[in-house]
mmCIF file of C-alpha atoms in Angstrom:
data_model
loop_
_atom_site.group_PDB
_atom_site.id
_atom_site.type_symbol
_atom_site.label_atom_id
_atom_site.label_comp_id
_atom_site.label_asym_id
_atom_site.label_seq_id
_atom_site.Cartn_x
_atom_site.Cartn_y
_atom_site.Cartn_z
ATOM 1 C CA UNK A 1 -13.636 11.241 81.338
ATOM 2 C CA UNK A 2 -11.077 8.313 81.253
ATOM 3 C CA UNK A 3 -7.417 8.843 80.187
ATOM 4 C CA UNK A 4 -4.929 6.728 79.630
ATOM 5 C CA UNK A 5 -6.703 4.096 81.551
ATOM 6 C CA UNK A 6 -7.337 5.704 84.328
ATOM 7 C CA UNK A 7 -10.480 7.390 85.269
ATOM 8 C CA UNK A 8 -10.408 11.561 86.165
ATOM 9 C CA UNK A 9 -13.266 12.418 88.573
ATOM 10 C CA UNK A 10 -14.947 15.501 88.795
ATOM 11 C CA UNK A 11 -16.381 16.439 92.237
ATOM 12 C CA UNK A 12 -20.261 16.713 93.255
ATOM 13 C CA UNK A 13 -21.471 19.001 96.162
ATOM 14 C CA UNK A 14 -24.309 18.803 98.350
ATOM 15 C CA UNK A 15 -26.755 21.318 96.799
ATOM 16 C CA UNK A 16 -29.740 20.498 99.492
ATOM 17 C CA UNK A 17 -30.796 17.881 101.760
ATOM 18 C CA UNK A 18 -34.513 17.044 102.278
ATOM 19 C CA UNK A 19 -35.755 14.593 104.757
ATOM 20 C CA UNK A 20 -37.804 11.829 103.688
ATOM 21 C CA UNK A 21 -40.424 9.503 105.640
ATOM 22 C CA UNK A 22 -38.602 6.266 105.317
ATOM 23 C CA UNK A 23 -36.142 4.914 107.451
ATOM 24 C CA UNK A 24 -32.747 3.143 105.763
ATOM 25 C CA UNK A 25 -33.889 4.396 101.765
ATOM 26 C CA UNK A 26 -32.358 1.258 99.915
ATOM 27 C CA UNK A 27 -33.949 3.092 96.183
ATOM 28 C CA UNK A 28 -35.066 5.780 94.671
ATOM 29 C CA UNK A 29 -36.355 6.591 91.327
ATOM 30 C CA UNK A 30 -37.822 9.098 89.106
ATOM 31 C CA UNK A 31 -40.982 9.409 86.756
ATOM 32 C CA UNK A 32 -41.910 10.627 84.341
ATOM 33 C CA UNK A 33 -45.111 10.705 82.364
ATOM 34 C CA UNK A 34 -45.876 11.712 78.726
ATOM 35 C CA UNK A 35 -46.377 15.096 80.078
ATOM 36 C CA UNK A 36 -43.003 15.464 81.181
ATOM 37 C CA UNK A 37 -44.870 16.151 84.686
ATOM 38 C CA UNK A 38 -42.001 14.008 87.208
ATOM 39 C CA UNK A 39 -42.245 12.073 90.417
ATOM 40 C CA UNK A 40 -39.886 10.995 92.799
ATOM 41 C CA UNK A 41 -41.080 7.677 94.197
ATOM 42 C CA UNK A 42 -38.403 6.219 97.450
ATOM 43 C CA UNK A 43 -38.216 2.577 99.242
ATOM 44 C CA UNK A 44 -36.675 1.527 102.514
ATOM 45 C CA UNK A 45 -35.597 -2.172 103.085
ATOM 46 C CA UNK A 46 -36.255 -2.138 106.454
ATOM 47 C CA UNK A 47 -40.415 -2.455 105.935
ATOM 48 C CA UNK A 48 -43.077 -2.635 103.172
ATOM 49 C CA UNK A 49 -43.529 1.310 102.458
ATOM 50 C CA UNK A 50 -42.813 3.540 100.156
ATOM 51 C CA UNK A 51 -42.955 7.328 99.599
ATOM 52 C CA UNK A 52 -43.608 9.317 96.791
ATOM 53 C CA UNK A 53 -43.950 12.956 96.167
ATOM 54 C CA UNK A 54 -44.221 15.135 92.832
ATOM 55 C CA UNK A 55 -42.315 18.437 93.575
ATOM 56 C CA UNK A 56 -43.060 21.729 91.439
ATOM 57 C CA UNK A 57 -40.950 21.977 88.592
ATOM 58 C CA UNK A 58 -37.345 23.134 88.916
ATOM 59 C CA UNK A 59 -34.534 21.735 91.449
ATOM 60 C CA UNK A 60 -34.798 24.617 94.216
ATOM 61 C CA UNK A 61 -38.678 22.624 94.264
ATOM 62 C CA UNK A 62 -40.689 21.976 97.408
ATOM 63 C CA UNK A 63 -41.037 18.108 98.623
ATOM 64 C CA UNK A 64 -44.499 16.828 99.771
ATOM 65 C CA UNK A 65 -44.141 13.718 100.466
ATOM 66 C CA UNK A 66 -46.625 10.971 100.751
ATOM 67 C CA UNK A 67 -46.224 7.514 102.397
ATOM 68 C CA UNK A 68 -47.972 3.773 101.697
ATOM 69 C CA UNK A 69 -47.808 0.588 102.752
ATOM 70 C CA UNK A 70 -47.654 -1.990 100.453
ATOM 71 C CA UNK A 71 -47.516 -4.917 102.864
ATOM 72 C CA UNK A 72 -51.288 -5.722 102.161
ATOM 73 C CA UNK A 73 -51.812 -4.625 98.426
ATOM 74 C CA UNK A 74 -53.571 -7.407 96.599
ATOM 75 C CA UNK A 75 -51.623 -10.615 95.309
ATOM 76 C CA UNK A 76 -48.532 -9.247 96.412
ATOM 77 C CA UNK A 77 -46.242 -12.020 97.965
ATOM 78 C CA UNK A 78 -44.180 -8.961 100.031
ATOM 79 C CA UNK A 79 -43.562 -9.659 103.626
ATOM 80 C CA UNK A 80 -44.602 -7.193 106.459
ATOM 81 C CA UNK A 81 -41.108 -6.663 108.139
ATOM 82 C CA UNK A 82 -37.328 -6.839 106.470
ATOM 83 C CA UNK A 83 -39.276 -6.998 103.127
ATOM 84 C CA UNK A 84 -35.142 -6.703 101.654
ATOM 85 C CA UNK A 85 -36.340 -4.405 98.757
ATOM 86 C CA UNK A 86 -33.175 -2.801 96.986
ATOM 87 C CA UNK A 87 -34.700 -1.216 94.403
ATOM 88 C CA UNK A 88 -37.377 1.131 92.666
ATOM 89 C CA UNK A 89 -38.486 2.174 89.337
ATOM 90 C CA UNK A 90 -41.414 3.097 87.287
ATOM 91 C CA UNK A 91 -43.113 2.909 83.979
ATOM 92 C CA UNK A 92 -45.226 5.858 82.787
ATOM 93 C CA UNK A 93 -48.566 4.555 83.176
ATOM 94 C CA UNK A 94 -48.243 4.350 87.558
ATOM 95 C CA UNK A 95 -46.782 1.248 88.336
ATOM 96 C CA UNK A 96 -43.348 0.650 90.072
ATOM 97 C CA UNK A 97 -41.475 -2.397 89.825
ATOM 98 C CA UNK A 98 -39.832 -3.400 93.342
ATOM 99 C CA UNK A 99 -36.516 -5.275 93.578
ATOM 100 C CA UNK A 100 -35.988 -7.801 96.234
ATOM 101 C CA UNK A 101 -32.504 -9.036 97.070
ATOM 102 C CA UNK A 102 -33.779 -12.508 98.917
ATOM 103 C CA UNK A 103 -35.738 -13.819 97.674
ATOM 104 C CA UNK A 104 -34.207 -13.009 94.235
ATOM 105 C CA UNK A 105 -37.216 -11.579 92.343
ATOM 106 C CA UNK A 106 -39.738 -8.225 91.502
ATOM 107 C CA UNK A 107 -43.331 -7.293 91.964
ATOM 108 C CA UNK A 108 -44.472 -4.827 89.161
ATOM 109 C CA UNK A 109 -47.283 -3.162 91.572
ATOM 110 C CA UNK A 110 -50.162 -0.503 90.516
ATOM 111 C CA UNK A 111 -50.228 1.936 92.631
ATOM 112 C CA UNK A 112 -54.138 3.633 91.606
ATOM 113 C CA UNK A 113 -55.683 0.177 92.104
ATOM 114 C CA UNK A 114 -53.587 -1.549 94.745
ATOM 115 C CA UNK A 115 -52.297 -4.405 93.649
ATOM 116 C CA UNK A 116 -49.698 -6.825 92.174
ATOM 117 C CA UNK A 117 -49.680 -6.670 88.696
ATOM 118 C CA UNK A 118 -46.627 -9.616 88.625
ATOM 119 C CA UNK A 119 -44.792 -11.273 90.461
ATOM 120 C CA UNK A 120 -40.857 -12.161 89.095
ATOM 121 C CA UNK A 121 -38.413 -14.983 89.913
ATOM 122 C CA UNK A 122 -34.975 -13.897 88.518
ATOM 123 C CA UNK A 123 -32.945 -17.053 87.904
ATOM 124 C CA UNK A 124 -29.403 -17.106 86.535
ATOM 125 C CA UNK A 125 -28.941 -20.578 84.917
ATOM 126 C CA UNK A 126 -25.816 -22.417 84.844
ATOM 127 C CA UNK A 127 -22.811 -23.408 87.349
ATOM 128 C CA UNK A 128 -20.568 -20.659 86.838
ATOM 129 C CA UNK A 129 -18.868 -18.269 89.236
ATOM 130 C CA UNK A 130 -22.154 -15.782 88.538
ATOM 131 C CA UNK A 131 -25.139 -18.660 88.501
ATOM 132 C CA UNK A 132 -23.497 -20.259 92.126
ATOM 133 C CA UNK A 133 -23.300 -16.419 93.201
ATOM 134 C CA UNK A 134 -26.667 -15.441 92.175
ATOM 135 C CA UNK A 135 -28.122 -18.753 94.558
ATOM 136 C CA UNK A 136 -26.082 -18.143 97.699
ATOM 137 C CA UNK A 137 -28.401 -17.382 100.180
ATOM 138 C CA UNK A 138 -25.801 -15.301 102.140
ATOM 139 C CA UNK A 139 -24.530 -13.464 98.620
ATOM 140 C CA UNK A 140 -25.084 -9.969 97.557
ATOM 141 C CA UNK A 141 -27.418 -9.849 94.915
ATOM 142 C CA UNK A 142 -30.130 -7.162 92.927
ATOM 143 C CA UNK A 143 -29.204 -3.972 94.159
ATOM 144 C CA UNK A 144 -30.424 -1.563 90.737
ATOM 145 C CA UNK A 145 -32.895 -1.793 88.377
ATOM 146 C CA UNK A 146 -33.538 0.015 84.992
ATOM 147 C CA UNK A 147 -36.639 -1.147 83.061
ATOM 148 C CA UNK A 148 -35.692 -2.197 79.326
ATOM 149 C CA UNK A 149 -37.785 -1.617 76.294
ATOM 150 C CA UNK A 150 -39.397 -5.119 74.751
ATOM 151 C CA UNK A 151 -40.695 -5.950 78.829
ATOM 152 C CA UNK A 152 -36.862 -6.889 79.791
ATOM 153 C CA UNK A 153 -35.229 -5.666 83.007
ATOM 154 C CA UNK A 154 -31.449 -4.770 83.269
ATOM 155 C CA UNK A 155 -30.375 -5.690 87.122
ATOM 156 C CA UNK A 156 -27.176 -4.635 88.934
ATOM 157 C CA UNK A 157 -25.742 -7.565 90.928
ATOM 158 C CA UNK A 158 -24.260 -5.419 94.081
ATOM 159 C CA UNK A 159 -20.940 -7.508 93.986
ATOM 160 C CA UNK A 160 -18.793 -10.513 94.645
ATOM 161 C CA UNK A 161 -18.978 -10.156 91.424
ATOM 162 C CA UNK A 162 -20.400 -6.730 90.712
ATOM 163 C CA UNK A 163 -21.860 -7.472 87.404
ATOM 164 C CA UNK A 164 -24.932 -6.051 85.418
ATOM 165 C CA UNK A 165 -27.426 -8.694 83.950
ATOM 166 C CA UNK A 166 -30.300 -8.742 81.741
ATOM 167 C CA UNK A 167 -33.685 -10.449 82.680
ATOM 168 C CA UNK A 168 -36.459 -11.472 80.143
ATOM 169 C CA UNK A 169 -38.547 -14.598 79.221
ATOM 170 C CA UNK A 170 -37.149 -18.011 78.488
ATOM 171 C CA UNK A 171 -35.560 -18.296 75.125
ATOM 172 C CA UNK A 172 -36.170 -14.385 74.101
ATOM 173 C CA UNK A 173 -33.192 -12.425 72.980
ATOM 174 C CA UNK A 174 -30.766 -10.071 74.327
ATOM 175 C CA UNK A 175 -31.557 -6.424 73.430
ATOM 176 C CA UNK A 176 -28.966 -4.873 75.320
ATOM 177 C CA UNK A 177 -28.748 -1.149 76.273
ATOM 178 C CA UNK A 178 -27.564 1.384 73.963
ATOM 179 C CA UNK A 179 -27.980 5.290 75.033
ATOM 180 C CA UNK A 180 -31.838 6.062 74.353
ATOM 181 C CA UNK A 181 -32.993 2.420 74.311
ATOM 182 C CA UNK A 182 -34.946 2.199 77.784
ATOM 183 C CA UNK A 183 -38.429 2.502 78.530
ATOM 184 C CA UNK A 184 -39.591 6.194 76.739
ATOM 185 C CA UNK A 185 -41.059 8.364 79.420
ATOM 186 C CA UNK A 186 -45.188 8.050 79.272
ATOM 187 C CA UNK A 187 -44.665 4.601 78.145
ATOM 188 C CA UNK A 188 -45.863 1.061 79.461
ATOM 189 C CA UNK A 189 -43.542 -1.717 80.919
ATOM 190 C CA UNK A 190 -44.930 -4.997 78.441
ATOM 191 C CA UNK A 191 -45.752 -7.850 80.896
ATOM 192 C CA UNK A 192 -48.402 -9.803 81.437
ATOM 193 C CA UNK A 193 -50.524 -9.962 84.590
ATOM 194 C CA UNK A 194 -49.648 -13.068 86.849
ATOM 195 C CA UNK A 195 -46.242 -14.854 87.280
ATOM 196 C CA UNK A 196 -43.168 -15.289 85.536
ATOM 197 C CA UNK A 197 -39.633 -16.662 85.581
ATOM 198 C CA UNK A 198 -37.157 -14.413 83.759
ATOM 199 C CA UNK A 199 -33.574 -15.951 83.289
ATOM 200 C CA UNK A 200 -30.114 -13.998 82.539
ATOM 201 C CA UNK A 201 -30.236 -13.371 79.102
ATOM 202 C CA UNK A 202 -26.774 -11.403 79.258
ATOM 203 C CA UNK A 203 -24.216 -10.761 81.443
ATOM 204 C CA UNK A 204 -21.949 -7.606 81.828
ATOM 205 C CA UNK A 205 -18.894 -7.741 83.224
ATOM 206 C CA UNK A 206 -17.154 -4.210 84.785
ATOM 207 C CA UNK A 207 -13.505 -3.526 82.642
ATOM 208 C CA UNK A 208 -10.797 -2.708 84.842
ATOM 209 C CA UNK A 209 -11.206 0.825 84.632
ATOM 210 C CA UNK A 210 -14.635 0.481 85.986
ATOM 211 C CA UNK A 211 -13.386 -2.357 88.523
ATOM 212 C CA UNK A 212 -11.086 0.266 89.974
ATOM 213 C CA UNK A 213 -13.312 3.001 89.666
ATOM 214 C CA UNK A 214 -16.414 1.122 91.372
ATOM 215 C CA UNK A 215 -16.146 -1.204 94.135
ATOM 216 C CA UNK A 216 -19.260 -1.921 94.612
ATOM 217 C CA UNK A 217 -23.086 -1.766 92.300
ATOM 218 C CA UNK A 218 -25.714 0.467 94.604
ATOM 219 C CA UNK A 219 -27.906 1.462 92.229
ATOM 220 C CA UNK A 220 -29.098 2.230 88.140
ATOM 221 C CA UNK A 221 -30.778 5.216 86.553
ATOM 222 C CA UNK A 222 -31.520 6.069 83.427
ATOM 223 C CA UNK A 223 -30.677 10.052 83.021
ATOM 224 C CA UNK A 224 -32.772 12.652 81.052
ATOM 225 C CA UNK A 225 -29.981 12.357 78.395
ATOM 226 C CA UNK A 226 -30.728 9.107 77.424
ATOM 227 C CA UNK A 227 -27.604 7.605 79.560
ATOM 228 C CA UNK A 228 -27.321 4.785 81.981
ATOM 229 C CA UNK A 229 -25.885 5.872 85.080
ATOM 230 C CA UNK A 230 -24.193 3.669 88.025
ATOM 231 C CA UNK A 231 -24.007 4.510 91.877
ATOM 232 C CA UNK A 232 -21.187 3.001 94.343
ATOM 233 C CA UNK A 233 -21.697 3.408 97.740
ATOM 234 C CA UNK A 234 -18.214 1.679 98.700
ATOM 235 C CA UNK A 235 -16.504 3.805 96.079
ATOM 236 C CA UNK A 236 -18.352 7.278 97.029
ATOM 237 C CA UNK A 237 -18.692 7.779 93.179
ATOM 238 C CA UNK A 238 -21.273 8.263 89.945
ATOM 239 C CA UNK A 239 -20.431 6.771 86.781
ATOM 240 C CA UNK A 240 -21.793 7.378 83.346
ATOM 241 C CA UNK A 241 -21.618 4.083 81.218
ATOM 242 C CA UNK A 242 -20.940 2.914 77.779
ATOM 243 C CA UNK A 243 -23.598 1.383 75.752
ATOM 244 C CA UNK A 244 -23.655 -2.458 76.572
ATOM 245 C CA UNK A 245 -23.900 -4.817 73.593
ATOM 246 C CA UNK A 246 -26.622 -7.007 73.432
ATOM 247 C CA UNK A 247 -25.721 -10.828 73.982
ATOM 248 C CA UNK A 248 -23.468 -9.716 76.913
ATOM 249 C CA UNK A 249 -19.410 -9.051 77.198
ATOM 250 C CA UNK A 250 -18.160 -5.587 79.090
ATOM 251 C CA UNK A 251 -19.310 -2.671 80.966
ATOM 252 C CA UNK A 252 -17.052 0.381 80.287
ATOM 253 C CA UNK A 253 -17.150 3.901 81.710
ATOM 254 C CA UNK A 254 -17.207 6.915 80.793
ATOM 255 C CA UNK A 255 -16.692 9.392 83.034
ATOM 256 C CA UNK A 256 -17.056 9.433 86.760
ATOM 257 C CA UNK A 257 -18.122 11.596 89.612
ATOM 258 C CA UNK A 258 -16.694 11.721 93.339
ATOM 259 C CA UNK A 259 -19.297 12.620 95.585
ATOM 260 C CA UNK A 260 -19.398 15.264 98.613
ATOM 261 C CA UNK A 261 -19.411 14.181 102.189
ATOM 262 C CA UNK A 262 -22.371 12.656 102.666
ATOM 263 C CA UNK A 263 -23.968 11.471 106.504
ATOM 264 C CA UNK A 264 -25.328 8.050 105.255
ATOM 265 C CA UNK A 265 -24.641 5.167 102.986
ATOM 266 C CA UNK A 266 -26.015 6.036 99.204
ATOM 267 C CA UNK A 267 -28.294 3.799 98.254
ATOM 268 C CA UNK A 268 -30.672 4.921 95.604
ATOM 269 C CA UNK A 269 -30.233 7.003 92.510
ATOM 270 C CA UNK A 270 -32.270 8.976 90.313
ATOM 271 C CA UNK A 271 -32.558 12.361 88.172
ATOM 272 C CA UNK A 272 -34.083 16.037 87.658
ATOM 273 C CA UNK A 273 -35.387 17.060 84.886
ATOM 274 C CA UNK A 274 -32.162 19.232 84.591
ATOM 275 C CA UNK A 275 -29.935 16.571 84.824
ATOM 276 C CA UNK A 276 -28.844 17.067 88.783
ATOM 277 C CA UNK A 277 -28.240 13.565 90.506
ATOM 278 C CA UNK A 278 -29.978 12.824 93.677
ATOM 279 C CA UNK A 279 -28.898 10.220 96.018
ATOM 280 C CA UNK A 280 -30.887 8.520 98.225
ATOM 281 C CA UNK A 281 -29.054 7.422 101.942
ATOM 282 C CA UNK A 282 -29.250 4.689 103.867
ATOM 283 C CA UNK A 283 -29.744 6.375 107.436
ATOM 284 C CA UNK A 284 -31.359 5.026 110.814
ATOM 285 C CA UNK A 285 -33.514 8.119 111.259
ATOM 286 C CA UNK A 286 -36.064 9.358 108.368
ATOM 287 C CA UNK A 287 -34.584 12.942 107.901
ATOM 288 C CA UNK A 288 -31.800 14.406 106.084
ATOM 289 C CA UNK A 289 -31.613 10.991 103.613
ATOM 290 C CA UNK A 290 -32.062 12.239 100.518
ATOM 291 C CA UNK A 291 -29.397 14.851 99.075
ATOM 292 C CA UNK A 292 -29.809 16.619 95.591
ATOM 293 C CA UNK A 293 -26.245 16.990 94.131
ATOM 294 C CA UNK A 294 -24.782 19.703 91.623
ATOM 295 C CA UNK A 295 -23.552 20.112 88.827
ATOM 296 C CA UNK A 296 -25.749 18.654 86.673
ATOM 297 C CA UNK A 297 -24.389 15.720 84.654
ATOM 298 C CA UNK A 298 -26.731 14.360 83.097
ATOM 299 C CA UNK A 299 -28.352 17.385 81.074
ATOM 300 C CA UNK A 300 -28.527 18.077 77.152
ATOM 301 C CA UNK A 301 -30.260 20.217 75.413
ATOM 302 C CA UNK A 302 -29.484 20.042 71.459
ATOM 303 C CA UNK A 303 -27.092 17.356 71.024
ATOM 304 C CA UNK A 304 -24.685 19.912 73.674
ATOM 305 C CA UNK A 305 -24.431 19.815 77.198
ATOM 306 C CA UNK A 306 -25.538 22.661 79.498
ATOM 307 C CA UNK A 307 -23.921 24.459 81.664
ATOM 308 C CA UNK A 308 -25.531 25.275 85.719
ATOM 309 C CA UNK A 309 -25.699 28.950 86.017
#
């Protein structure tokens, strides 16, 4: 909640930690299909694997995790080592879309036939303070991804600026996010097979409440009620966001969340069905890198929000 300008956060404990098989997790996401049956999929940027596993339903659930490369899966351009991917997420139908920092695009790769479905430049056009950003080689850049309705893709730039911007086909329109208005759970991510160039089609900028609030952009999840949620690792913090207007302009928040001590750098951010955050962490070792967080804050059930008992 923000009063007066200034934003009150709530505090998040450390409800569990589970180890998973990936060293330095850089993103995490959920999955969901039209069964409401949900996966947890994880990335590291320090090689060309990723993890998955699909616990039993409930948060107190059981992690199985399974690991692939994806180093060698067919017509992907993905190096072998230091791939630099920042970022997960996944359409209903089995296929993840992986962001990479440098070079500045995604692969949208199936996972039940092994291979690249497309390959993405991201290109911000232009010669202002974001475009000359978005092109330095030694600049932060994609850190979160959310996958927009209408085959768009809304990308966190990490910072210097810290900005959110929306990707889609030359000359297509802004759609913007309102709460509700990203890819339905079960549903396909529209692209065509083969390559593209998306450009900025809009361009977010954080308000100062959000400036103060978070120094940094680590990750973007959409949560099971329909809100888009932002991760800070410099700031320690969750943040629920306003709807963003399509055609571009400010990023406001709504309420924030300071989270518990946690032995890594959070990187990656996704849901339970329930609403509970879990954080991914950036850790040398592959164990105790993934922490599932409490209360839930991301949970309604008719319109109201629910309580953890």
């Amino acid at each position: 909640m923000v009063r007066n300008g200034k934003p009150k956060k709530n505090r998040l404990r450390v409800r569990r930690v589970v180890d998973v098989p990936l060293c330095e997790v850089s993103g995490i996401c959920s999955r969901r299909n039209a069964n409401g049956r949900m996966s947890l999929i994880a990335v590291g940027d320090a090689e060309a694997k990723i993890a998955w596993s699909s616990p039993s339903r409930g948060d107190g659930s059981k992690f199985d995790w399974h690991k692939k490369s994806i180093a060698k899966i067919s017509g992907s351009d993905l190096p072998r080592h230091d791939p630099q991917i920042e970022a997960v997420c996944a359409d209903g139908i089995g296929r993840i879309l992986l962001l990479q920092e440098n070079p500045q695009r995604a692969e949208l790769i199936d996972l039940k036939s092994l291979e690249a479905v497309a390959l993405i430049d991201l290109v911000v056009e232009g010669r202002d303070k974001i475009a000359r950003a978005w092109r330095d080689p030694k600049g932060s850049r994609g850190e979160g991804a959310v996958l927009m309705s209408g085959g768009h893709l809304l990308v966190a730039k990490e910072k210097k600026p810290a900005v959110l911007i929306e990707f889609g086909p030359p000359h297509s329109r802004s759609r913007g996010l309102v709460r509700g208005g990203a890819l339905t759970d079960g549903k396909r991510w529209s692209i065509r097979r083969g390559r593209h160039r998306f450009v900025a089609l809009a361009i977010w900028l954080p308000d100062k409440t959000l400036t103060k609030t978070c120094a940094d952009f680590s990750d973007l999840a959409i949560g099971p009620d329909g809100c888009l949620y932002l991760l800070s690792d410099q700031s320690a913090t969750l943040a629920r966001l306003d709807d963003l207007p399509a055609g571009g302009g400010t990023a406001a928040l709504r309420e924030a969340w300071r989270l518990g001590d946690l032995d890594g750098k959070p990187e990656g951010l996704a849901f339970t069905a329930q609403g509970h955050a879990i954080v991914g962490l950036d850790t040398r070792k592959a164990r105790r890198n993934l922490v599932l967080l409490e209360p839930a804050v991301a949970n309604l059930q008719d319109g109201r929000k629910v309580r953890l008992t």
